[in-house]
PDB file of C-alpha atoms and ligand atoms in Angstrom:
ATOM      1  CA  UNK P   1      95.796 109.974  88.136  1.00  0.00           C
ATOM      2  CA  UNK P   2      94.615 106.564  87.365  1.00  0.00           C
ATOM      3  CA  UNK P   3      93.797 104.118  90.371  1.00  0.00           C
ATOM      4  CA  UNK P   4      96.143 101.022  90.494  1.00  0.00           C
ATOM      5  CA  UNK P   5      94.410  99.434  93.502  1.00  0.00           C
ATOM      6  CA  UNK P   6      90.683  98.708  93.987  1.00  0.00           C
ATOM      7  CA  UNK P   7      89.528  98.578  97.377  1.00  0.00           C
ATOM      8  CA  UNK P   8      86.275  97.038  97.588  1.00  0.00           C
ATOM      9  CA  UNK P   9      84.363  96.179 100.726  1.00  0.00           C
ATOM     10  CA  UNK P  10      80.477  94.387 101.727  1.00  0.00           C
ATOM     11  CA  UNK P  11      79.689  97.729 103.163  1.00  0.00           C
ATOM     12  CA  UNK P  12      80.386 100.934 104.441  1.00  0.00           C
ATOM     13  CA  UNK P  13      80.251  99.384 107.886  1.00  0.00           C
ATOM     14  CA  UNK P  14      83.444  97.356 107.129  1.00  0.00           C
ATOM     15  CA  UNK P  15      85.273 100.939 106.276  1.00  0.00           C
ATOM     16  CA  UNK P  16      86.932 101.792 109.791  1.00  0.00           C
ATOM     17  CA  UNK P  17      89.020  98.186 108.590  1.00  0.00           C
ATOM     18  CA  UNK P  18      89.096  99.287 105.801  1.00  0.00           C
ATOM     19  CA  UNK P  19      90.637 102.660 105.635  1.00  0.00           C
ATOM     20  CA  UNK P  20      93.724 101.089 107.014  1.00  0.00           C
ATOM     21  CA  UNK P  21      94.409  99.857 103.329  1.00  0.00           C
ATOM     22  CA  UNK P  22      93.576 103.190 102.197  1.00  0.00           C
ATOM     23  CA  UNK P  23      95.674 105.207 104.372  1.00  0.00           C
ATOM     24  CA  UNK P  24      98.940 102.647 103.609  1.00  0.00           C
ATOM     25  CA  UNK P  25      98.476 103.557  99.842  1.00  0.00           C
ATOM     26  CA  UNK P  26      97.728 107.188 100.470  1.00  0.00           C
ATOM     27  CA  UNK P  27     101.100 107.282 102.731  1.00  0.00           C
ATOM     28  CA  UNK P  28     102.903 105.876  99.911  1.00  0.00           C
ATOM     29  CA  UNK P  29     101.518 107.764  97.133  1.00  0.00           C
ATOM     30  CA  UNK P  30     100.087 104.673  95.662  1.00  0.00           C
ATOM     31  CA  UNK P  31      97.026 105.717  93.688  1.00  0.00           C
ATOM     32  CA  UNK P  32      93.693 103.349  94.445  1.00  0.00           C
ATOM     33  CA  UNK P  33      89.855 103.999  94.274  1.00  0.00           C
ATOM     34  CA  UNK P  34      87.470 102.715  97.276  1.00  0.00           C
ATOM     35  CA  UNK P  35      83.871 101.400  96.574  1.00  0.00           C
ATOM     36  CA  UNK P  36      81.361  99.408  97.914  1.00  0.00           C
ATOM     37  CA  UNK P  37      79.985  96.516  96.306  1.00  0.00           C
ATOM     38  CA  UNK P  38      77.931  93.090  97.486  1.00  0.00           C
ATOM     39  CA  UNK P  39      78.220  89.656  96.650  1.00  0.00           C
ATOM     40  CA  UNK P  40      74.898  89.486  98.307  1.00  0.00           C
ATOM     41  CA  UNK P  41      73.089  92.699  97.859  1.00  0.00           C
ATOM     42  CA  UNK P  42      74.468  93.819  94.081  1.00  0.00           C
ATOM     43  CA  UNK P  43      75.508  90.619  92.465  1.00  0.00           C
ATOM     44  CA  UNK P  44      75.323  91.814  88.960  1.00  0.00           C
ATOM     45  CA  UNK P  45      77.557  95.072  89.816  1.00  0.00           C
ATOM     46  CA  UNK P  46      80.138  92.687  91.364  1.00  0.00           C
ATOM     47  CA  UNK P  47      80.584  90.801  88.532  1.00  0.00           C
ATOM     48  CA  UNK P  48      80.347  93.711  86.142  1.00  0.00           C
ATOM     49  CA  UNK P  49      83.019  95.473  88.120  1.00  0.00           C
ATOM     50  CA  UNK P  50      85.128  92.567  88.231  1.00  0.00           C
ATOM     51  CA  UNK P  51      85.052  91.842  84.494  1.00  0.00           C
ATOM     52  CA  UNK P  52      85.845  95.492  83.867  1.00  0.00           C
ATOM     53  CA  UNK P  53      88.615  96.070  86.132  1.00  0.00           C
ATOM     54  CA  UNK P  54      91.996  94.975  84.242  1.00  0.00           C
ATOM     55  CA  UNK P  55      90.860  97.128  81.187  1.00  0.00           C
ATOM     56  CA  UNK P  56      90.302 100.326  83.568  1.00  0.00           C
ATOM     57  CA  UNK P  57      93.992  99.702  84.326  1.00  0.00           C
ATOM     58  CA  UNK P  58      93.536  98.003  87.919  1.00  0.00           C
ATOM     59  CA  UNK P  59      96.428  95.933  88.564  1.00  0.00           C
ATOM     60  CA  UNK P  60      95.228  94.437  92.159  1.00  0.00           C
ATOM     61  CA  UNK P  61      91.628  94.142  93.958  1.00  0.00           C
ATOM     62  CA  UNK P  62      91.577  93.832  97.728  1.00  0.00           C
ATOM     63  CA  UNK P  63      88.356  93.096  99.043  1.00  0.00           C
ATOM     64  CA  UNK P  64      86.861  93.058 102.422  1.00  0.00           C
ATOM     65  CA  UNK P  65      84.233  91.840 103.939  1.00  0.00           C
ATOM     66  CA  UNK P  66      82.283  89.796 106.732  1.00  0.00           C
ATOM     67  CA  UNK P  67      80.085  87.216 107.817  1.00  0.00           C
ATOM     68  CA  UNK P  68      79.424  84.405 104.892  1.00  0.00           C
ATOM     69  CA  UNK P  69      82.142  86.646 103.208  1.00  0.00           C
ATOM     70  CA  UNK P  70      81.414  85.587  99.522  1.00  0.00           C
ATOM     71  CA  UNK P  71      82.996  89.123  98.063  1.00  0.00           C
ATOM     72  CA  UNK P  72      86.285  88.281  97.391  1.00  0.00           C
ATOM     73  CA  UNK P  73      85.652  84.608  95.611  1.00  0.00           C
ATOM     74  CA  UNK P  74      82.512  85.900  93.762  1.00  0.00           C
ATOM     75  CA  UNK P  75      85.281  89.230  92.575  1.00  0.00           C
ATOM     76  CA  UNK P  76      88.151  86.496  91.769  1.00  0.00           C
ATOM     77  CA  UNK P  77      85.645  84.394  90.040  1.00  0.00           C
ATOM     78  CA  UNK P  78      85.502  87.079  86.961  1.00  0.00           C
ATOM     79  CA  UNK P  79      88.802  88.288  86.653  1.00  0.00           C
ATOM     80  CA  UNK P  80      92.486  87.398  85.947  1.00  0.00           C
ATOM     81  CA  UNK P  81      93.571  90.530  88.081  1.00  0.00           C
ATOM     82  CA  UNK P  82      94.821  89.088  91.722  1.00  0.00           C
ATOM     83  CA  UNK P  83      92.668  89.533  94.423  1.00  0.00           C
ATOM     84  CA  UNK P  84      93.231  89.964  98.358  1.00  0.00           C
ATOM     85  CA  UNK P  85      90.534  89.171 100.714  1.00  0.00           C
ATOM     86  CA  UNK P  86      90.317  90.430 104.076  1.00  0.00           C
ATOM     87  CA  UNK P  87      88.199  89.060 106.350  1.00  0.00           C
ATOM     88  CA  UNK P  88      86.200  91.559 108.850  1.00  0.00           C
ATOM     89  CA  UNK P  89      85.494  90.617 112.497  1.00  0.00           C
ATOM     90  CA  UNK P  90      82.067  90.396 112.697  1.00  0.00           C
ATOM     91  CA  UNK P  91      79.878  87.878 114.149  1.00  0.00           C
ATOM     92  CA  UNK P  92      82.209  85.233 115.392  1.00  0.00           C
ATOM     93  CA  UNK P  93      85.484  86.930 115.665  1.00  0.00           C
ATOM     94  CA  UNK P  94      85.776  86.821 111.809  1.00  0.00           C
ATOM     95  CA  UNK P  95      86.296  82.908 111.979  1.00  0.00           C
ATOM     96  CA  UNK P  96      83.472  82.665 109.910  1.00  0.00           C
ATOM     97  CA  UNK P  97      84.287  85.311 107.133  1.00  0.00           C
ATOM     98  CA  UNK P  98      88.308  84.217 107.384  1.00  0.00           C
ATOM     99  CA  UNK P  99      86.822  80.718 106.138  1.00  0.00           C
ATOM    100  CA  UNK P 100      84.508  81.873 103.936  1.00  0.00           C
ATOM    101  CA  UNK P 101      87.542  83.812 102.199  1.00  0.00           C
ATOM    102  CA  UNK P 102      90.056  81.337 102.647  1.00  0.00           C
ATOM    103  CA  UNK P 103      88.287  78.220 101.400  1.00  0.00           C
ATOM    104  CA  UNK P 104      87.942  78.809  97.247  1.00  0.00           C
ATOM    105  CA  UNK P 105      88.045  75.714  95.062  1.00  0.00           C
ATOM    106  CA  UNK P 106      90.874  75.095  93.017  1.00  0.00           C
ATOM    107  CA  UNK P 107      91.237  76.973  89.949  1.00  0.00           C
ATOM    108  CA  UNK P 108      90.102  80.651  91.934  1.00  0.00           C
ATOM    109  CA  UNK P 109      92.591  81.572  94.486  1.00  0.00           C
ATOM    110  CA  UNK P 110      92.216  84.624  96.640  1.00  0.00           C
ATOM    111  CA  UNK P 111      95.085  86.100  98.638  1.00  0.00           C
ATOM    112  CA  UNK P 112      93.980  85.929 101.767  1.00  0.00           C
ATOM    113  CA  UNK P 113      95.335  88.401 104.850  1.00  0.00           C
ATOM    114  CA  UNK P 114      94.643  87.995 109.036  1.00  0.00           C
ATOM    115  CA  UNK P 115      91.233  88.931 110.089  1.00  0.00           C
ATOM    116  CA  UNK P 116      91.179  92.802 109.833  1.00  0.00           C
ATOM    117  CA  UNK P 117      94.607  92.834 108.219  1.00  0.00           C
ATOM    118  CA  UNK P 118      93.796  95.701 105.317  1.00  0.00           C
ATOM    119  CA  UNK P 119      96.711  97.346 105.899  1.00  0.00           C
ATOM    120  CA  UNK P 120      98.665  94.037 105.124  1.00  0.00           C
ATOM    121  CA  UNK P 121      96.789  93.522 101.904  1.00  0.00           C
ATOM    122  CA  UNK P 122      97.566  96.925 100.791  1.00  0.00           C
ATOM    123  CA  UNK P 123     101.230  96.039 101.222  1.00  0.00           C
ATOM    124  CA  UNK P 124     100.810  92.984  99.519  1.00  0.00           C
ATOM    125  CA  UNK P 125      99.115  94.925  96.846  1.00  0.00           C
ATOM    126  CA  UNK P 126     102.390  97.031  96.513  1.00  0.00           C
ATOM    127  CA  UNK P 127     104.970  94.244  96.751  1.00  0.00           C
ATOM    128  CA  UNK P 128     102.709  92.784  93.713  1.00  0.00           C
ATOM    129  CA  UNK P 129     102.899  95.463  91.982  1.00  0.00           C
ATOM    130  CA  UNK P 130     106.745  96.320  93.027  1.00  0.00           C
ATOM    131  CA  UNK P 131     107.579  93.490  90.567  1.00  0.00           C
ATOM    132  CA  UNK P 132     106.968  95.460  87.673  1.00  0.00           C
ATOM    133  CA  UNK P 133     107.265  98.729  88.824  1.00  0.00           C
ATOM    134  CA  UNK P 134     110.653  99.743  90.219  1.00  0.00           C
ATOM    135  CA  UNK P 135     109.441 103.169  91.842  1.00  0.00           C
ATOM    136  CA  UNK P 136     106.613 101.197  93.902  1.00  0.00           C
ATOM    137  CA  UNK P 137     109.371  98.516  94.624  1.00  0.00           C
ATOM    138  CA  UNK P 138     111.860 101.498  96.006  1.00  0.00           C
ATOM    139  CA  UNK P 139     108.507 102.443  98.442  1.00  0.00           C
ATOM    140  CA  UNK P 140     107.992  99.085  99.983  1.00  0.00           C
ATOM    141  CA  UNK P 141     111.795  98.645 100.590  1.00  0.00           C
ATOM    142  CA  UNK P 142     111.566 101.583 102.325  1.00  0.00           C
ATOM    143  CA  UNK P 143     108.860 101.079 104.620  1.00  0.00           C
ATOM    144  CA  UNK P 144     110.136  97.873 105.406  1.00  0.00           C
ATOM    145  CA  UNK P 145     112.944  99.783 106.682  1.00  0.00           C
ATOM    146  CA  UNK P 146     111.544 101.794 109.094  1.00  0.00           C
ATOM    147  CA  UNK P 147     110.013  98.345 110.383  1.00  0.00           C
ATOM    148  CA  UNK P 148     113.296  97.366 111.768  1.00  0.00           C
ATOM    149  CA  UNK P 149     114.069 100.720 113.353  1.00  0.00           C
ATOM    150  CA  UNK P 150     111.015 100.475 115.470  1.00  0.00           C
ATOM    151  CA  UNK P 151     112.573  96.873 116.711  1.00  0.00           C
ATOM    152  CA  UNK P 152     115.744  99.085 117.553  1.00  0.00           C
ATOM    153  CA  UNK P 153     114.161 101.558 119.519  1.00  0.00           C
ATOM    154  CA  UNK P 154     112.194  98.808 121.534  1.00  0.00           C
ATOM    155  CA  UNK P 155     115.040  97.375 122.420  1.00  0.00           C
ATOM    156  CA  UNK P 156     116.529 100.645 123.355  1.00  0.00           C
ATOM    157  CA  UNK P 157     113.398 101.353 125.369  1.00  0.00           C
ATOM    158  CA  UNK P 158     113.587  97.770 127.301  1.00  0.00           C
ATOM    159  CA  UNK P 159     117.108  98.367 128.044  1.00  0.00           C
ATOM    160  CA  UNK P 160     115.890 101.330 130.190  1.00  0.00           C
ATOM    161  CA  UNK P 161     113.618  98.658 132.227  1.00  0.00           C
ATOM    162  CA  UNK P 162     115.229  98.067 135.748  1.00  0.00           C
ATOM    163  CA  UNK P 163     114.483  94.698 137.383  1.00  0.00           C
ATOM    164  CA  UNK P 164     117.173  93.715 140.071  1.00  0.00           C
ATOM    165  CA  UNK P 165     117.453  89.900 138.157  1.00  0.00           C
ATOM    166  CA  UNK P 166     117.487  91.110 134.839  1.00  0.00           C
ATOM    167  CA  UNK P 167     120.835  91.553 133.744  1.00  0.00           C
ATOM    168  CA  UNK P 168     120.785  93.338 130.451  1.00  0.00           C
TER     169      UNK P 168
HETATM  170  C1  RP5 K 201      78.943  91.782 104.882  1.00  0.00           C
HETATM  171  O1  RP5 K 201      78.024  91.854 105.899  1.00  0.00           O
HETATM  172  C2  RP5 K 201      79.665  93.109 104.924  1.00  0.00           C
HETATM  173  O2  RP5 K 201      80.949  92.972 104.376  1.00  0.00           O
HETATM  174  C3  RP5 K 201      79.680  93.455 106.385  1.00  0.00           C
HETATM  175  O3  RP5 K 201      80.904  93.039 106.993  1.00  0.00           O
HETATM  176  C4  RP5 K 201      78.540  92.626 106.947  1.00  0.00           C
HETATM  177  C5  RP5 K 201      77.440  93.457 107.572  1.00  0.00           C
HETATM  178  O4  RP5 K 201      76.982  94.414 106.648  1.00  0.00           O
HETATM  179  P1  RP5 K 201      75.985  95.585 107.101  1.00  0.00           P
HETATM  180  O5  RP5 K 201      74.729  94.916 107.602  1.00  0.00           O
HETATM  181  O6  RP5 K 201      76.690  96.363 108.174  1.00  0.00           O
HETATM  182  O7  RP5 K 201      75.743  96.422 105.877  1.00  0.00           O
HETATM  183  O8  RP5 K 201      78.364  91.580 103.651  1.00  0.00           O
END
């Protein structure tokens, strides 16, 4: 089994985030590989492993990480492959990483999700993907299913809620 998604993060401290992109693909049978890497503290194996990826078969990077949260730029900087940056709430609230991610000059985008949104990235991973690849795409319509089901049954549950104004 080759991985399709690369999750990267600053450290292993960033991994209970994390893991919620790794569970998503795991749920969905999505194969990915998980390593840490930093912009700050391992430079050179950032860029190596971003010039490498596409050729290992990689089709999306997601990449987390806090505080001055260069990661995902510094990854995006080397490769064509798209990149997802999540920012990790850290210092202040993950404002600061969030802007660090958001804010790339023109020319070297980064996709870039809520402040601990991994799990959305790894869905935006798969809806990527989905639009070459008609199994992944039949796996994201899917779960997007059972989104709206969970709507029903809240509304089911809040019909069940007695006040003697409300009148539904
Ligand atoms: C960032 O610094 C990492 O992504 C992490 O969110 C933060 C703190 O790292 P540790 O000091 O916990 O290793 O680079």
């Amino acid at each position: 089994m080759k991985a399709l998604v690369s999750i990267i993060m600053g450290s292993t401290s960033d991994m209970p985030v994390m893991e919620k992109a790794c569970k998503w693909l795991n749920d969905m049978e999505i194969p990915f590989e998980v390593n840490a890497l930093s912009a700050h503290r391992t430079p050179d194996a950032v860029e190596k492993f971003a010039r490498e990826a596409k050729d290992r078969g990689i089709k999306v990077i997601i990449a987390g990480a806090g505080m001055a949260a260069a990661l995902p730029g510094v990854i995006a900087a080397s490769t064509t492959l798209p990149v997802i940056g999540v920012p990790i709430k850290g210092m202040l609230d993950g404002l600061d990483a969030m802007l660090s991610i958001i804010q790339m000059p023109p020319g070297i985008p980064v996709a870039t999700v809520g402040v601990n949104g991994a799990m959305n990235a790894a869905i935006l991973a798969a809806e990527m993907m989905a639009l070459g690849d008609e199994k992944i795409a039949e796996k994201v319509a899917a779960y997007k299913a059972t989104l709206g089901a969970k709507i029903e049954k809240a509304n089911k549950d809040l019909a069940e809620v007695k006040y003697d104004f409300k009148v539904n």
